PDB file of N, CA, C and O in Angstrom:
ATOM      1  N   UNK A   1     -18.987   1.221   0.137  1.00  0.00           N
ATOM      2  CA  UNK A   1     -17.785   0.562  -0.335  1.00  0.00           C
ATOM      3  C   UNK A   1     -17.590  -0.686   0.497  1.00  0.00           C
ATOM      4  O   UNK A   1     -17.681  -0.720   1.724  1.00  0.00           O
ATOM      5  N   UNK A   2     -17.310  -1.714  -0.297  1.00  0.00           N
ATOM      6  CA  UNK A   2     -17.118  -2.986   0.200  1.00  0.00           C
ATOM      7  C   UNK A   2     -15.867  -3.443   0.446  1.00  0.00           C
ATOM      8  O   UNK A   2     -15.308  -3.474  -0.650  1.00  0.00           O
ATOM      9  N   UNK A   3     -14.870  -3.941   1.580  1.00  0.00           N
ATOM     10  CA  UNK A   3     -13.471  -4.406   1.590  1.00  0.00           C
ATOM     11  C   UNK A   3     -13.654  -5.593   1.890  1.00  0.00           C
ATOM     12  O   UNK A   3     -14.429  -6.087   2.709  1.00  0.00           O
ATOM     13  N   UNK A   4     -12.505  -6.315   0.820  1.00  0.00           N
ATOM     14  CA  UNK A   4     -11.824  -7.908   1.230  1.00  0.00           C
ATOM     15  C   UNK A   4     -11.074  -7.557   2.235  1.00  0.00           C
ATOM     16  O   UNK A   4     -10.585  -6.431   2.329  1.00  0.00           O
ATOM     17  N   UNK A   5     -10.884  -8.629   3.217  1.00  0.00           N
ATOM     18  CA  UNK A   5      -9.438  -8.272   3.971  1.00  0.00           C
ATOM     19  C   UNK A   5      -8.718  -9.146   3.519  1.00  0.00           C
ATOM     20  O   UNK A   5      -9.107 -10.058   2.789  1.00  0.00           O
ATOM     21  N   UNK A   6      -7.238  -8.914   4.018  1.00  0.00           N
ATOM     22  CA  UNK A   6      -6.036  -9.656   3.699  1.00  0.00           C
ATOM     23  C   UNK A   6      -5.454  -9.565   4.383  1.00  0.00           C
ATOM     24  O   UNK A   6      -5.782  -8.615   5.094  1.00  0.00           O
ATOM     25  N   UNK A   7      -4.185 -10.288   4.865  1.00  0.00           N
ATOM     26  CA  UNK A   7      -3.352  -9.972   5.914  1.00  0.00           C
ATOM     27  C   UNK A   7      -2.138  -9.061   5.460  1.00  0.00           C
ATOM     28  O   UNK A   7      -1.432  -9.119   4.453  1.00  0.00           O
ATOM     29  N   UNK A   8      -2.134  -8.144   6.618  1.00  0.00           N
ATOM     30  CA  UNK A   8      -1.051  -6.791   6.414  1.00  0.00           C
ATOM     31  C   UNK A   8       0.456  -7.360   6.836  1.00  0.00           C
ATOM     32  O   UNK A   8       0.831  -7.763   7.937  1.00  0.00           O
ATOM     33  N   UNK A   9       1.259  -7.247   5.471  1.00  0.00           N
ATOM     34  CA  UNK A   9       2.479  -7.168   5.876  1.00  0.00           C
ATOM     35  C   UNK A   9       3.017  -6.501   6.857  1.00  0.00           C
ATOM     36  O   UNK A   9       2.527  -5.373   6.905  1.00  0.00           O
ATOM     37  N   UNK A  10       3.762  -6.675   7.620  1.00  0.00           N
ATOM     38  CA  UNK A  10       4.800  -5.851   8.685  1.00  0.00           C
ATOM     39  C   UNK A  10       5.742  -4.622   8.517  1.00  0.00           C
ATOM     40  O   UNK A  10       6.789  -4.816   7.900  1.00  0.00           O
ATOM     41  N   UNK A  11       5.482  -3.396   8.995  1.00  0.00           N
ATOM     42  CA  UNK A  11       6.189  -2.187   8.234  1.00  0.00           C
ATOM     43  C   UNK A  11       7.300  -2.442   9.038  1.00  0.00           C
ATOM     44  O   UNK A  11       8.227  -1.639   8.934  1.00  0.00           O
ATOM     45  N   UNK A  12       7.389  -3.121   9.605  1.00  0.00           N
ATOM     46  CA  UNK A  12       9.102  -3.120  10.207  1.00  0.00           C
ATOM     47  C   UNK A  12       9.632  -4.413  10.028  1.00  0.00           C
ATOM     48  O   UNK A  12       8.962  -5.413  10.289  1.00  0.00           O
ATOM     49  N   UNK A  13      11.088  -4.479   9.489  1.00  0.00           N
ATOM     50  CA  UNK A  13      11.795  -5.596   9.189  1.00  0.00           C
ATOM     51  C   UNK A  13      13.271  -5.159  10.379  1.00  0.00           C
ATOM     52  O   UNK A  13      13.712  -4.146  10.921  1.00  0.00           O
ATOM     53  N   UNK A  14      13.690  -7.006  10.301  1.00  0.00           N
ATOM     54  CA  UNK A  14      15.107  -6.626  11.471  1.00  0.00           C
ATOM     55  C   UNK A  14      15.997  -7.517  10.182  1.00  0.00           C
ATOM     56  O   UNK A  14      15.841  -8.440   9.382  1.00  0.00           O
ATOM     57  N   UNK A  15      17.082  -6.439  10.668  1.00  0.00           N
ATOM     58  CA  UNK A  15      18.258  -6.171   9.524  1.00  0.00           C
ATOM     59  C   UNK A  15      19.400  -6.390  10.008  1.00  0.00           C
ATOM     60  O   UNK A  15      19.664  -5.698  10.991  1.00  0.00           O
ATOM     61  N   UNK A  16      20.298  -7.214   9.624  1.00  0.00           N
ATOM     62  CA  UNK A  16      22.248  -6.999  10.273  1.00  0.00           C
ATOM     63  C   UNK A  16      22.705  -5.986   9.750  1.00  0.00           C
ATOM     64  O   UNK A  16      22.595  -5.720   8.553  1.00  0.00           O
ATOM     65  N   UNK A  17      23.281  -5.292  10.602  1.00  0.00           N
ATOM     66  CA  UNK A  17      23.888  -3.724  10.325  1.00  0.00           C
ATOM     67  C   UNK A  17      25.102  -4.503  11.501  1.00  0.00           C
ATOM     68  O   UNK A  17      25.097  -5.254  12.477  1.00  0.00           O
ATOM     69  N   UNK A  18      26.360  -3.511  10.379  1.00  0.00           N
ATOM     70  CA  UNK A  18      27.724  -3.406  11.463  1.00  0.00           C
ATOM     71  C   UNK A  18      27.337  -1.837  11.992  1.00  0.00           C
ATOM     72  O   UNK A  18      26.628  -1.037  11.382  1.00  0.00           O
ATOM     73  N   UNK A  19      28.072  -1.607  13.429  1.00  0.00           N
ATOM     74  CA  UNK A  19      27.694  -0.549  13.712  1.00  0.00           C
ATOM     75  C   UNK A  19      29.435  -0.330  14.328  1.00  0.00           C
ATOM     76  O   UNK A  19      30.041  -1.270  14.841  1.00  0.00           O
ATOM     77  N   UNK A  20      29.967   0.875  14.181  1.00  0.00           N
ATOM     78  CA  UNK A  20      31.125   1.227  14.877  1.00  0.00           C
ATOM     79  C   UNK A  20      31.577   1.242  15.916  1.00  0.00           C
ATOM     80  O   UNK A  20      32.788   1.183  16.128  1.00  0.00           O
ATOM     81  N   UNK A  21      30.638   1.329  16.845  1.00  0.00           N
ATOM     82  CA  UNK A  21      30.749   1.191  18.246  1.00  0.00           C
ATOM     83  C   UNK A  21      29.953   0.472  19.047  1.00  0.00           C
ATOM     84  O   UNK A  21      29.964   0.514  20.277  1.00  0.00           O
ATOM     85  N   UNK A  22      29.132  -0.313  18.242  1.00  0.00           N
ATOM     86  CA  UNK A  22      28.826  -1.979  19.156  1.00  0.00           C
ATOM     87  C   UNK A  22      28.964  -3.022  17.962  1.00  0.00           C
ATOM     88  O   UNK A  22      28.015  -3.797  18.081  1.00  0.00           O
ATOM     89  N   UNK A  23      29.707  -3.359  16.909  1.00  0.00           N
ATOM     90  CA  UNK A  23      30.142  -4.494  15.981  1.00  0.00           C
ATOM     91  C   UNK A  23      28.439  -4.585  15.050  1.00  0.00           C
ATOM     92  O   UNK A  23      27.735  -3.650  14.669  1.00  0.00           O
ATOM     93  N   UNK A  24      28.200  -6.174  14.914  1.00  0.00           N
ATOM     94  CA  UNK A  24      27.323  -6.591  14.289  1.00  0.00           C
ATOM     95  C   UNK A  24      26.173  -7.034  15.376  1.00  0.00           C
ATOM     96  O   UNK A  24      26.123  -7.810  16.330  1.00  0.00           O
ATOM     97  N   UNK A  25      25.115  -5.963  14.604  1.00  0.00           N
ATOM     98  CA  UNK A  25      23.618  -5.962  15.999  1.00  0.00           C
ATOM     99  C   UNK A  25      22.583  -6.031  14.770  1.00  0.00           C
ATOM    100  O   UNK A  25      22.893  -5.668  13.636  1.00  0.00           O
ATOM    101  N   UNK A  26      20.832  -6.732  15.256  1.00  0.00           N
ATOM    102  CA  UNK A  26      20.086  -6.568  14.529  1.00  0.00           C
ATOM    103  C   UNK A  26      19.487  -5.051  15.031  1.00  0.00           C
ATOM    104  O   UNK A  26      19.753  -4.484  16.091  1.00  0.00           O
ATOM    105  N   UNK A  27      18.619  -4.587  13.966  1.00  0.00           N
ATOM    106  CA  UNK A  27      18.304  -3.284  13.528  1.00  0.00           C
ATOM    107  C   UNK A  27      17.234  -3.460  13.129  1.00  0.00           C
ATOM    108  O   UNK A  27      16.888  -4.295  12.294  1.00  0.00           O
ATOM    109  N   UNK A  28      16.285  -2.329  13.944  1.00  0.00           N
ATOM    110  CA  UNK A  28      14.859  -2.761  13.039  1.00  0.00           C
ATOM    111  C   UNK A  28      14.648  -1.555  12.070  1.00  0.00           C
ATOM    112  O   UNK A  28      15.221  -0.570  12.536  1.00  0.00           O
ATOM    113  N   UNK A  29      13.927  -1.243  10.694  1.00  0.00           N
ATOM    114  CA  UNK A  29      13.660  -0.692   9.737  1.00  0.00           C
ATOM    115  C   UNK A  29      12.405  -0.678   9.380  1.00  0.00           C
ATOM    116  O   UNK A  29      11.649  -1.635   9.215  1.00  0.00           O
ATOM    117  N   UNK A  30      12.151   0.771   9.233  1.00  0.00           N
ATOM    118  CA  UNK A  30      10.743   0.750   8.549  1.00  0.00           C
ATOM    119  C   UNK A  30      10.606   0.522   6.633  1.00  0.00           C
ATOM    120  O   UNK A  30      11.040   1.182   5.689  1.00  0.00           O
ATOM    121  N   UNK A  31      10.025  -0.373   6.705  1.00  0.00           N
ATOM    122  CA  UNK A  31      10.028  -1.227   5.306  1.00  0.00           C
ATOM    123  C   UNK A  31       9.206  -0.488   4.828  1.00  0.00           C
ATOM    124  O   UNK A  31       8.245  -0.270   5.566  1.00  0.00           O
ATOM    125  N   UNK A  32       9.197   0.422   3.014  1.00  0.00           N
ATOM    126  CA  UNK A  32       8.357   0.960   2.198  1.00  0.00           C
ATOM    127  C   UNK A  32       8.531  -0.123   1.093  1.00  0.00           C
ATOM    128  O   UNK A  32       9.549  -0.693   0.699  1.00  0.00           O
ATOM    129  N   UNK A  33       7.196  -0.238   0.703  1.00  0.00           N
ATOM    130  CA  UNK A  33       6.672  -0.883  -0.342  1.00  0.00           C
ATOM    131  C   UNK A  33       5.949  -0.248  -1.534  1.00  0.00           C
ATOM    132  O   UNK A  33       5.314   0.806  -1.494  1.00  0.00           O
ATOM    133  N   UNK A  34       6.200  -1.313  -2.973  1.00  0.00           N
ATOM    134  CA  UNK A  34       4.908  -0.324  -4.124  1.00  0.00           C
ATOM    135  C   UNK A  34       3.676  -0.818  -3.611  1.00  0.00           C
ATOM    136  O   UNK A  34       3.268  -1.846  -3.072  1.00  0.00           O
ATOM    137  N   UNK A  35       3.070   0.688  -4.106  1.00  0.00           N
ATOM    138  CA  UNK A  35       1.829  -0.264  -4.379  1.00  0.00           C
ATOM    139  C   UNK A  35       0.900   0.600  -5.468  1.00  0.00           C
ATOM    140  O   UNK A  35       0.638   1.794  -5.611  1.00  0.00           O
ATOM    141  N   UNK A  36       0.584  -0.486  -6.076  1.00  0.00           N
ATOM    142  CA  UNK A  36       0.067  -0.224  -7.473  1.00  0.00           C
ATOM    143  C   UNK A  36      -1.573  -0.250  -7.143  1.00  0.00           C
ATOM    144  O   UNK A  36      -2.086  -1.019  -6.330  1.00  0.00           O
ATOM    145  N   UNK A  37      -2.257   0.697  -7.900  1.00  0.00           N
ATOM    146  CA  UNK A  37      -3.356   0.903  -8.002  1.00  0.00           C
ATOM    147  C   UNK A  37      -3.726   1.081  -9.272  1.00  0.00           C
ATOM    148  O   UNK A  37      -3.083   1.621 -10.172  1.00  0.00           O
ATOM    149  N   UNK A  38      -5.294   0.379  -9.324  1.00  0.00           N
ATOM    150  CA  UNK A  38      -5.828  -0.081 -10.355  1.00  0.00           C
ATOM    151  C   UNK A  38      -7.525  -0.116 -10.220  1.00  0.00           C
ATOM    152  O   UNK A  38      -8.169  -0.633  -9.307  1.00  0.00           O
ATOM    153  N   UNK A  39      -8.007   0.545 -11.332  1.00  0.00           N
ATOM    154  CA  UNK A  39      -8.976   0.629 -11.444  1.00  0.00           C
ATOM    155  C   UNK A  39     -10.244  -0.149 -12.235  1.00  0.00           C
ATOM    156  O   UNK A  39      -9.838  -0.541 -13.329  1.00  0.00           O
ATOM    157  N   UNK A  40     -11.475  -0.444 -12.039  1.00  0.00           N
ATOM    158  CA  UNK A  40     -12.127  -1.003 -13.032  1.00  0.00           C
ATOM    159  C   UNK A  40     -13.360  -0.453 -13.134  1.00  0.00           C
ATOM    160  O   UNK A  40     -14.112  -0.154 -12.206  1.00  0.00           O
ATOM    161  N   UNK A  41     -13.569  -0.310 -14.497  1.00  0.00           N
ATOM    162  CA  UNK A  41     -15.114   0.230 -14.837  1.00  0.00           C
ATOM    163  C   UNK A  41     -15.532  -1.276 -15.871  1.00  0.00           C
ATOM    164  O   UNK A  41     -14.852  -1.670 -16.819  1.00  0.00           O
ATOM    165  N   UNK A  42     -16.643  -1.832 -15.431  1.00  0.00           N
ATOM    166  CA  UNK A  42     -17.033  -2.652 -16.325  1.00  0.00           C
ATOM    167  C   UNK A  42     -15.970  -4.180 -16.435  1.00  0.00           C
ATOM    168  O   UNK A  42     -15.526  -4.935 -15.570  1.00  0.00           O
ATOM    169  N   UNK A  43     -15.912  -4.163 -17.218  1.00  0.00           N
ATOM    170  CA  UNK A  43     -14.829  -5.414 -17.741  1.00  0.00           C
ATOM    171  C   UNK A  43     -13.214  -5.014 -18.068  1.00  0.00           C
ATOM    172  O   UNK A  43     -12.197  -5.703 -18.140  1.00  0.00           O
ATOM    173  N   UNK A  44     -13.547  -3.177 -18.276  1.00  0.00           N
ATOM    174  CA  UNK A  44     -12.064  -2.694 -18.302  1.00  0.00           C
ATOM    175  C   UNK A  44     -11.351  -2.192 -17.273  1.00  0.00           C
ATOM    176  O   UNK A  44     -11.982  -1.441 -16.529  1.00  0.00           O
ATOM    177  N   UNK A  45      -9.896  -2.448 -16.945  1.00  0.00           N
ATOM    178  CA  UNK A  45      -9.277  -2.390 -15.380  1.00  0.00           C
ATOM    179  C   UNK A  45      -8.017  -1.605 -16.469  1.00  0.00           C
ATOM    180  O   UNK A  45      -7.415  -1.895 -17.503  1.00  0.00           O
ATOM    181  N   UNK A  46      -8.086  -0.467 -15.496  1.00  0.00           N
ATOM    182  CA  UNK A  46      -6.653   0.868 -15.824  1.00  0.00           C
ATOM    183  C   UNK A  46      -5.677   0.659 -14.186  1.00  0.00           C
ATOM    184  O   UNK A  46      -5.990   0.721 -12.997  1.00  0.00           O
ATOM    185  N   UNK A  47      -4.403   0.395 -14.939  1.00  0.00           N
ATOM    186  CA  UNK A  47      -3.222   1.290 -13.992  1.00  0.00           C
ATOM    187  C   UNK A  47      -3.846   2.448 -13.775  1.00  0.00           C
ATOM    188  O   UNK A  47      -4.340   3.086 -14.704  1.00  0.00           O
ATOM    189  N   UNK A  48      -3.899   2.913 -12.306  1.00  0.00           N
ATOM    190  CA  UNK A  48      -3.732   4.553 -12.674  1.00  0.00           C
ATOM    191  C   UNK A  48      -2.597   5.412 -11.894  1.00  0.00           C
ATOM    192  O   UNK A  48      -2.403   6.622 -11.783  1.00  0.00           O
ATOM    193  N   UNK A  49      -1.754   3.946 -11.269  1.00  0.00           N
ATOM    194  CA  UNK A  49      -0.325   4.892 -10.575  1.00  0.00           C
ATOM    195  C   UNK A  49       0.215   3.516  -9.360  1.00  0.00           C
ATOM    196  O   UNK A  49      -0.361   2.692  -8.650  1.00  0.00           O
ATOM    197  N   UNK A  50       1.837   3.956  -9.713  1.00  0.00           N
ATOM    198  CA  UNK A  50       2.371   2.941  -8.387  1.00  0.00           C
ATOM    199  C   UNK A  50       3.022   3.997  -7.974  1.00  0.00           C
ATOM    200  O   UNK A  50       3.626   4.874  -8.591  1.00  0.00           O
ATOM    201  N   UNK A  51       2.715   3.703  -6.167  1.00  0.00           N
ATOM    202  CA  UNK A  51       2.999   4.983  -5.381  1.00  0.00           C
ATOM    203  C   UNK A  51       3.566   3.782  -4.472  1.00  0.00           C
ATOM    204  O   UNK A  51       3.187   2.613  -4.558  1.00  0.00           O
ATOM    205  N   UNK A  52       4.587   4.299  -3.543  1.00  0.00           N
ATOM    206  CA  UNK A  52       5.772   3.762  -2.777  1.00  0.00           C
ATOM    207  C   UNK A  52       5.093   4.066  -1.033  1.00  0.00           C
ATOM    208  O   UNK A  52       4.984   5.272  -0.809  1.00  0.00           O
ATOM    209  N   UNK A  53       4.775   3.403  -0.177  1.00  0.00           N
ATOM    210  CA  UNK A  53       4.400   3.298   1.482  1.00  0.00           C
ATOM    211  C   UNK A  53       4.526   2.352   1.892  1.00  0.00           C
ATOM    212  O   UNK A  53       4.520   1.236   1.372  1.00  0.00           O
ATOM    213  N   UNK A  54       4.722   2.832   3.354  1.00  0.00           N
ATOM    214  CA  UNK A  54       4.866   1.414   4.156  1.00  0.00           C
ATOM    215  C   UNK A  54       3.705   1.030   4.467  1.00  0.00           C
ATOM    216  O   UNK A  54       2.851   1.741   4.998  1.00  0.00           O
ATOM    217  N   UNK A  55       3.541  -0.564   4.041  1.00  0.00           N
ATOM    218  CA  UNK A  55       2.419  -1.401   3.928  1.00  0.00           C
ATOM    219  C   UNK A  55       1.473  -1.462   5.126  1.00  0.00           C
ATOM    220  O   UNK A  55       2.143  -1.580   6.152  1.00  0.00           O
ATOM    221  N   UNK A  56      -0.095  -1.418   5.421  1.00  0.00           N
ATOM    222  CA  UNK A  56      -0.941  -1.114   5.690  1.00  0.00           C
ATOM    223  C   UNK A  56      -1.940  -0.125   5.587  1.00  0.00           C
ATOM    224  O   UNK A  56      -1.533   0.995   5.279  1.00  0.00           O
ATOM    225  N   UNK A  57      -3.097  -0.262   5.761  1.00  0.00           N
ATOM    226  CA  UNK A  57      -4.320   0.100   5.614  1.00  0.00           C
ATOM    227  C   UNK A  57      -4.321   0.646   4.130  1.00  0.00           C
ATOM    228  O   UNK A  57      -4.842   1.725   3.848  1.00  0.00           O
ATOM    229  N   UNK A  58      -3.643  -0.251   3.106  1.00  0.00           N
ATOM    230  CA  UNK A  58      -3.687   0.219   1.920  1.00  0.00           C
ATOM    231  C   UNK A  58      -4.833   0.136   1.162  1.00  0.00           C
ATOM    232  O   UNK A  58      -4.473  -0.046  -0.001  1.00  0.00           O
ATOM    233  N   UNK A  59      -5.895   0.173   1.228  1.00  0.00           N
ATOM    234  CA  UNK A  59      -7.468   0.185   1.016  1.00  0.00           C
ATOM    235  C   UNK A  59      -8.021   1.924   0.671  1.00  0.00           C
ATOM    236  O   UNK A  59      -8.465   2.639  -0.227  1.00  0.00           O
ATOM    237  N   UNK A  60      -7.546   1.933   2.330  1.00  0.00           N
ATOM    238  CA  UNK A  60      -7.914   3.596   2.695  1.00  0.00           C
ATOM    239  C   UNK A  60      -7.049   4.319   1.527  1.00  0.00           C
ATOM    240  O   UNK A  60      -7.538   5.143   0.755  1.00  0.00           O
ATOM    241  N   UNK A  61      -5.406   3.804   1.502  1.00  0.00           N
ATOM    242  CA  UNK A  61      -4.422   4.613   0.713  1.00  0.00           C
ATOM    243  C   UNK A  61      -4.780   4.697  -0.238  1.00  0.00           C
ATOM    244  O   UNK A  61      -4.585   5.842  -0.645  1.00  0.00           O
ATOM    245  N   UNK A  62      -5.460   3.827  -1.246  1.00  0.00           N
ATOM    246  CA  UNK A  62      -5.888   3.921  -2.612  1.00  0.00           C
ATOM    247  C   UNK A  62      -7.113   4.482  -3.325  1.00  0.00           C
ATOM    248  O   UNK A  62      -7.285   4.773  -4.508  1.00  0.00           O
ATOM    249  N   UNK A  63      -7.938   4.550  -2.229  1.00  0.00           N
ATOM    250  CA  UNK A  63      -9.328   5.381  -2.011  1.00  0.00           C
ATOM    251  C   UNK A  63      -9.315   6.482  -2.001  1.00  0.00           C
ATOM    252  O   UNK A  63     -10.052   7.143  -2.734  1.00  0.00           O
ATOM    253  N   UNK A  64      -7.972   7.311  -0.671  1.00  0.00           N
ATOM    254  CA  UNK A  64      -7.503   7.959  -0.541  1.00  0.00           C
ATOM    255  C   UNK A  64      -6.865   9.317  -2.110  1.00  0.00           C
ATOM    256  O   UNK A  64      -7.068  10.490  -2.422  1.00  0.00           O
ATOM    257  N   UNK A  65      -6.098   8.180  -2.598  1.00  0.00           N
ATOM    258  CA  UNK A  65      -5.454   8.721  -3.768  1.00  0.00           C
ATOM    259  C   UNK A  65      -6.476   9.206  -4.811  1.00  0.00           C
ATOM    260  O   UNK A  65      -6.342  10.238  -5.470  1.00  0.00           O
ATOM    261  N   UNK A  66      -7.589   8.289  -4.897  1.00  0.00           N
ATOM    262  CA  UNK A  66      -7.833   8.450  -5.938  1.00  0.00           C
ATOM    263  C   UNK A  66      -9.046   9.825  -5.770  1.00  0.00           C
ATOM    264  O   UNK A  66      -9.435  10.444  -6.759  1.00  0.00           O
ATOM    265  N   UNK A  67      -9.506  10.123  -4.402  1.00  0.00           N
ATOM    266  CA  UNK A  67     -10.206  11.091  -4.297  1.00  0.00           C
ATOM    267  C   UNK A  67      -9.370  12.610  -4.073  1.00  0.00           C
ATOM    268  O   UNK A  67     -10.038  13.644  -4.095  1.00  0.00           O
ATOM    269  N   UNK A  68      -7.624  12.675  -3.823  1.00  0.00           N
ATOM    270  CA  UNK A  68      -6.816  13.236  -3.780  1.00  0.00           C
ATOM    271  C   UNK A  68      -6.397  13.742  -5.703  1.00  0.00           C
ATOM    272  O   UNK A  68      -5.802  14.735  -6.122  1.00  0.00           O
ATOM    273  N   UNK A  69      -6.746  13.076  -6.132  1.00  0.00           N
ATOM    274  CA  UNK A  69      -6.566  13.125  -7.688  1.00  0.00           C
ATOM    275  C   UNK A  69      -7.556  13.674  -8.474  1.00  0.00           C
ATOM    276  O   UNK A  69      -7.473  14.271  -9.548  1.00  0.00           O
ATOM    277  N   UNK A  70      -8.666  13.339  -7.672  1.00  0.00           N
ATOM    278  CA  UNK A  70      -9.504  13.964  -8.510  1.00  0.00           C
ATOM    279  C   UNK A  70     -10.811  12.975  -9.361  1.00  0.00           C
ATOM    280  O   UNK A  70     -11.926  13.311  -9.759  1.00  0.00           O
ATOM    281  N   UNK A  71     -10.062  11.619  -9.406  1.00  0.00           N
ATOM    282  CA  UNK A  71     -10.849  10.772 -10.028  1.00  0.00           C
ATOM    283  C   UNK A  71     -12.159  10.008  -9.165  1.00  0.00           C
ATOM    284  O   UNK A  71     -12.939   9.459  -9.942  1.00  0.00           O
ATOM    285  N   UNK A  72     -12.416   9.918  -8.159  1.00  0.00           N
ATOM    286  CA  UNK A  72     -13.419   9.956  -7.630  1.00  0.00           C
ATOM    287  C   UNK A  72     -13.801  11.119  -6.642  1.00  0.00           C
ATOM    288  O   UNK A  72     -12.883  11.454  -5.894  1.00  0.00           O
ATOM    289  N   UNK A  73     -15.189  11.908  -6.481  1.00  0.00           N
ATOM    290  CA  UNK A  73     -15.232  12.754  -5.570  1.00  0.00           C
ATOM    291  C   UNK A  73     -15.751  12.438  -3.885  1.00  0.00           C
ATOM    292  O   UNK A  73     -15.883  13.289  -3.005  1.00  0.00           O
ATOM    293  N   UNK A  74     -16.019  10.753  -3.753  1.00  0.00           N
ATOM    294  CA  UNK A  74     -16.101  10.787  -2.432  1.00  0.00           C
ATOM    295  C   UNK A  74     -15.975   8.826  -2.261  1.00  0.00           C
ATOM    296  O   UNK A  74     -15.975   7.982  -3.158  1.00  0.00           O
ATOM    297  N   UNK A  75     -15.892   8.674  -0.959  1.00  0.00           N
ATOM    298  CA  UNK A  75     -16.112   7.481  -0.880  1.00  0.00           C
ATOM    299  C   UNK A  75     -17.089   6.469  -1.111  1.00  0.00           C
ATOM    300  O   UNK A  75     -16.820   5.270  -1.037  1.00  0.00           O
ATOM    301  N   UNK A  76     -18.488   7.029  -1.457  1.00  0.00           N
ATOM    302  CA  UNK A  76     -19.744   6.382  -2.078  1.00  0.00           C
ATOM    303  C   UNK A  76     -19.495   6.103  -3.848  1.00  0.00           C
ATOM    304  O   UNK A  76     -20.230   5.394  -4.535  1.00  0.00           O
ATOM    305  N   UNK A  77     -18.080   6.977  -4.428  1.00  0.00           N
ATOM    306  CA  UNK A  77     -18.087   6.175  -6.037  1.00  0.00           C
ATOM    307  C   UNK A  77     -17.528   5.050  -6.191  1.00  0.00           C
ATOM    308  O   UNK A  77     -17.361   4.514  -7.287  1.00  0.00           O
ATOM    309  N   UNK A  78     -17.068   4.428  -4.729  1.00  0.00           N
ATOM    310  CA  UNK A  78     -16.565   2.947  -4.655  1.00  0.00           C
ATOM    311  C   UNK A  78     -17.309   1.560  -4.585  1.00  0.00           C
ATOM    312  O   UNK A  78     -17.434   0.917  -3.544  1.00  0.00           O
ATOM    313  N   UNK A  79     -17.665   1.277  -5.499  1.00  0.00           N
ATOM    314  CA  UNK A  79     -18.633  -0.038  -4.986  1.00  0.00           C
ATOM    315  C   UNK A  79     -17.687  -0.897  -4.512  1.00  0.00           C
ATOM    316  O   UNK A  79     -18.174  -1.608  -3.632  1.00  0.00           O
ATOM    317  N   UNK A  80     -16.522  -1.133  -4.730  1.00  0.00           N
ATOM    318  CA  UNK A  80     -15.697  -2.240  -3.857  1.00  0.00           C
ATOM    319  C   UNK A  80     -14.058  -2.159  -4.101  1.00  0.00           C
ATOM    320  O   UNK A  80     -13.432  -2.086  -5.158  1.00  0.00           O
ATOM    321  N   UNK A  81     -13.668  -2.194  -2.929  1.00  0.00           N
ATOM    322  CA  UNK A  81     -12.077  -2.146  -3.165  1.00  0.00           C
ATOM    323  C   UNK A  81     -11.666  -3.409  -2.538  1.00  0.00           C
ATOM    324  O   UNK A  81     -12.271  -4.029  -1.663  1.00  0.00           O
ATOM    325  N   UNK A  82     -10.385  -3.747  -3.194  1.00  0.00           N
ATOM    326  CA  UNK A  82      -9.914  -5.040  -2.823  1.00  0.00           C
ATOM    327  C   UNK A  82      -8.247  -5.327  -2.610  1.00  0.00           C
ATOM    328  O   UNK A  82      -7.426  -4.590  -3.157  1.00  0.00           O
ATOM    329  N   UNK A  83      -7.834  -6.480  -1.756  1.00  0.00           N
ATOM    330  CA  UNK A  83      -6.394  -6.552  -2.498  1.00  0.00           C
ATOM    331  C   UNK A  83      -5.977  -7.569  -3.538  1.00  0.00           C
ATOM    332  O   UNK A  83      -6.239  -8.749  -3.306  1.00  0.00           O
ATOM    333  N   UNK A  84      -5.392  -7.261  -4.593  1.00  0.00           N
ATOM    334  CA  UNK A  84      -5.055  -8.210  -5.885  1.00  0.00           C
ATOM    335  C   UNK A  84      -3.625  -9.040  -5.644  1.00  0.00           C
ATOM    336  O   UNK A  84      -2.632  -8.504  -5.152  1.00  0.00           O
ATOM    337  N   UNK A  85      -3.673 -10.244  -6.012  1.00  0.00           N
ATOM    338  CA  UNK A  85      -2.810 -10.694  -6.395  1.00  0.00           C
ATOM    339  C   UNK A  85      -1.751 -11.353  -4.513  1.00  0.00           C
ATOM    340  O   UNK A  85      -0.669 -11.937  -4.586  1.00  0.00           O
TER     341      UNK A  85
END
């Protein structure tokens, strides 16, 4: 299996939150994201699910899924994964 890289968004974002007993402070948050996976055989490319994580090593996650599903049985039915768009 072959990977593009791309640069990984940040699973943590800083947020203004009022808080009751120290006023208005930044706040850091762990940020979940979609992420849609998509498949291609040939010239034809299937949705096959948008699943919700916080962003990184989403390569593995989708590889992951899809051998969790059932639709591939190992990491050698991947000739190449990528990120789109």
């Amino acid at each position: 299996m072959s990977e593009e890289s791309s640069s990984v968004p940040s699973a943590i974002a800083r947020v203004s939150a009022i808080r009751s007993d120290r006023g208005k402070t930044l706040e850091s948050v762990i940020v979940e994201e979609p992420l849609e996976i998509r498949v291609a055989q040939g010239e034809e490319e299937s949705r096959i699910a948008i699943t919700m994580r916080t962003p990184g090593n989403d390569l593995e996650l989708a590889v992951g899924f899809l051998l969790s599903e059932g639709l591939i049985s190992g990491k050698n039915d991947v000739i190449k994964a990528r990120i789109c768009g």
